[in-house]
Amino acid sequence: MKDFLNNLNNSQLESTLQMDGPMIVIAGAGSGKTRVLTYKIAYLMTEGVDPFNILALTFTNKAAKEMKERIATIVGNEAKNLWMGTFHSVFARILRTEAHKIGYTSNFTIYDSDDSQKLVSRIIKEFNLDKDQYKYKSIFSRISSMKNSFITPNNYLNNEELLLSDKISNRSKFYQIYNEYFERCFKAGAMDFDDLLLKTNELLNSYPDTLSKYQNIFKYILVDEYQDTNHSQYLIIRALSDKFQNICVVGDDAQSIYSFRGANINNILNFQKDFPDSKIFRLEQNYRSTKNIVNAANSLIENNQKRLKKNVWTENESGEKISVNKLLTDGEEGRFVASSIFENKMQSQLQNSDFAILYRTNAQSRSFEDALRKKNISYRVYGGLSFYQRKEIKDVLAYLRLLINPDDEQAFKRIINFPARGIGQTTLNKIAVEAKNSSVSDYIFIKDLLKSSEILNNSTKNKLLDFVIMIESIKNKIEHADVFDITKEVLKQSGLYNLYKNDESLEGINRIQNIEELLNGIKDFVENNEKSQAYVSSFLQDVALATDQDNDTNDNNKVSLMTIHLAKGLEFPYVYIVGLEENLFPSAMNLNSRTELEEERRLFYVALTRAEKKIYLSYVLSRYRWGKPVDSEKSRFIDEIKEEYLQNNVIQRSISKDFSQKSQFNKVGIRYKKPETRPAKNFVKLKSSSSKSNLFDNNLVVGNIVIHERFGKGEVISIEGQGGDKKAEIKFEKGGLKKLLLRFSRLEIIS
């Protein structure tokens, strides 16, 4: 037996050694499924299977990279030859090779969701449709759903049920929008994320020889997180595995939480029906969590009717009971969590990175951010604006995209007059009409047909032709220069670098820093890829297919704040699951059917199973909604956990914002009498105008650094007025320059 297999328990070993035929591995939370996948691939290779014949599909590039690195430690450099990556990255690779068969060039652009939504928004505007009735994000979401269900515009037009649904919902023009979007993407030589799956299905269905080619290449197929696959992914997997049927899927139905993205739990529930000869393996030993956490999670998920049978267990210590905390308001919930983290850190010598705060919706993060900031606890909010979504970064990337794909409509429209070249919208509208009449893209029209056209005056023509000369001069260097050198050339010739460099505002400084960071990232990309893969097209594909977790370096010692959806696949010693109230969690939007409610319960199961040592649950009696306090009710999910695994606490009084470093709570959460404290020097809260002391005159001066609950840290630039009418102009890191009436400002001076 291979030595590396000694690291597996009996269940893991049994599923690893099964080589041929269809098989499903039902892997409970923390049961080592990644290890099984890794070792199974390594075992196949040591048994003589060519890595070029192994396809391994994951849901993040990060997961694929880590698995490939672990496989390489066992089998060596041959691991580089594996077909391993996300569904989108692997199928993009296939489409680059086969694109000509479906009318694309190999340099097709990949639109991210921002590009796609802007295009949908433009089409709605061009069709003169009511933007409130046809909300572009909602329309794009429906388009995405159609594609993931393998429904093209032609299929849609022939589906009476879908057309009737549009009529009933007063969106009878949806088909026209979908069809126009579909055609505009094709004309621009672009695919969105959903197209990478839709077009792969189209390729495999329309070209039997291509299907046969890849069936013979992928003799062994392994799929991670199978419960998260959508219908389009399911069809591709079925087609590719049909010949040899050496397919291994790994997943946990209890962690299926992405139906809003099109994930279909029936894919994993019905696997044995799809493959009647399949073998089933269960990984049930949890290595992550304490007995109490594992048993609590089991008792919760037993309330779901639609599930696969398994019994998750652990040999870990019993651990502490789950702490259930009832608080008065969401503000107090934030202060309780921050104080608890502070106390745990002091008592057990823990790092900030040992803690995670998980919530149902992004909007819940504010009270926890405020409370952590006031305790000087570093934190990171996941799911915010991605680095590659920042304006200045998208500007640079748009230039790179146009260099390799002159038909990229979104890129062209973004940069043709940025930096400003005196090219107005009227000019662009004329070009768009002429280009459409000539059946070419706007850029190709300017490049090849503008000189002979009479639609514009010579001055405007020269401005447009100067732009073309710049693009073409850089384009001539692409074959001989890597993406780092090309990007430097873009920044120089376009004027982007000077534009931001000469902007001395805080925003301008941030933007030039981001551009410098982009160059750092590109340099790293070049140095970590072979020369043939270090060109512009490879870099753009890498960026387009990146995920939030892929960008996480895990280097920062910070408390993690994130939605539970983002937390899937992660683990933390201490986990705070907050906002456990009816209509918030479970969400009011998902209480219309048992199917929806069961997914909400699986989401809570995922939250519970992120924890290694200790879980804190919290709910409040009153939560602000649209500025007004609304009574809240404890979530049903808390009561569904067996009482023997819970410890119910009641925080009886308001938790002070200047909670002292000495613990003021006993083990059951009851407050001790607050010791008298004196305010620290240079840390004075500005009182309201009802205060008898005239703090406005005596404490705030120009140059003070202050904290505002909404705008964060800022510097006082000027002060005017007297008494209750006194105002301060403050330059905030988040909010920019603001003028605030001090008696209502709720500022804190920190220096």
Coordinates of C-alpha atoms in Angstrom, one line a residue, residues 122 126 184 187 402 406-409 412-413 415-417 421-468:
R122 CA -28.3 49.9 -21.7
E126 CA -32.6 51.8 -25.6
R184 CA -25.0 41.8 -28.5
K187 CA -21.4 40.4 -31.7
L402 CA -9.9 46.0 -26.2
P406 CA -11.6 44.8 -30.9
D407 CA -15.2 43.7 -30.8
D408 CA -15.6 44.2 -27.0
E409 CA -18.4 46.7 -26.9
F412 CA -14.7 50.3 -26.0
K413 CA -17.5 52.4 -24.5
I415 CA -12.4 54.0 -22.5
I416 CA -13.1 55.8 -25.8
N417 CA -13.4 59.1 -23.9
R421 CA -10.5 63.2 -25.5
G422 CA -13.4 65.5 -26.5
I423 CA -15.5 62.7 -27.9
G424 CA -19.1 63.2 -26.9
Q425 CA -22.1 60.9 -26.7
T426 CA -23.6 62.4 -29.9
T427 CA -20.5 61.3 -31.8
L428 CA -20.6 57.8 -30.3
N429 CA -24.3 57.4 -31.2
K430 CA -23.5 58.2 -34.8
I431 CA -20.7 55.7 -34.8
A432 CA -22.9 53.0 -33.3
V433 CA -25.5 53.5 -36.0
E434 CA -23.0 53.3 -38.8
A435 CA -21.2 50.4 -37.3
K436 CA -24.4 48.5 -37.0
N437 CA -25.3 49.2 -40.6
S438 CA -21.9 47.9 -41.7
S439 CA -22.2 44.8 -39.4
V440 CA -19.0 45.6 -37.6
S441 CA -18.1 46.7 -34.0
D442 CA -17.7 50.4 -33.2
Y443 CA -13.9 50.1 -32.9
I444 CA -13.5 48.3 -36.2
F445 CA -15.7 50.9 -37.9
I446 CA -13.4 53.7 -36.6
K447 CA -10.3 51.8 -37.6
D448 CA -11.3 50.6 -41.0
L449 CA -14.2 52.7 -42.3
L450 CA -14.2 56.1 -40.6
K451 CA -11.9 57.8 -43.1
S452 CA -14.2 57.3 -46.0
S453 CA -17.3 58.2 -43.9
E454 CA -19.0 61.6 -44.0
I455 CA -20.8 61.4 -40.7
L456 CA -18.2 63.4 -38.7
N457 CA -16.1 66.5 -39.2
N458 CA -12.3 66.2 -39.6
S459 CA -11.5 67.4 -36.1
T460 CA -13.6 64.7 -34.5
K461 CA -12.3 62.1 -37.0
N462 CA -8.7 63.0 -36.0
K463 CA -9.4 62.5 -32.3
L464 CA -10.9 59.1 -33.0
L465 CA -8.1 58.1 -35.3
D466 CA -5.5 59.1 -32.6
F467 CA -7.2 56.7 -30.2
V468 CA -7.0 53.9 -32.8

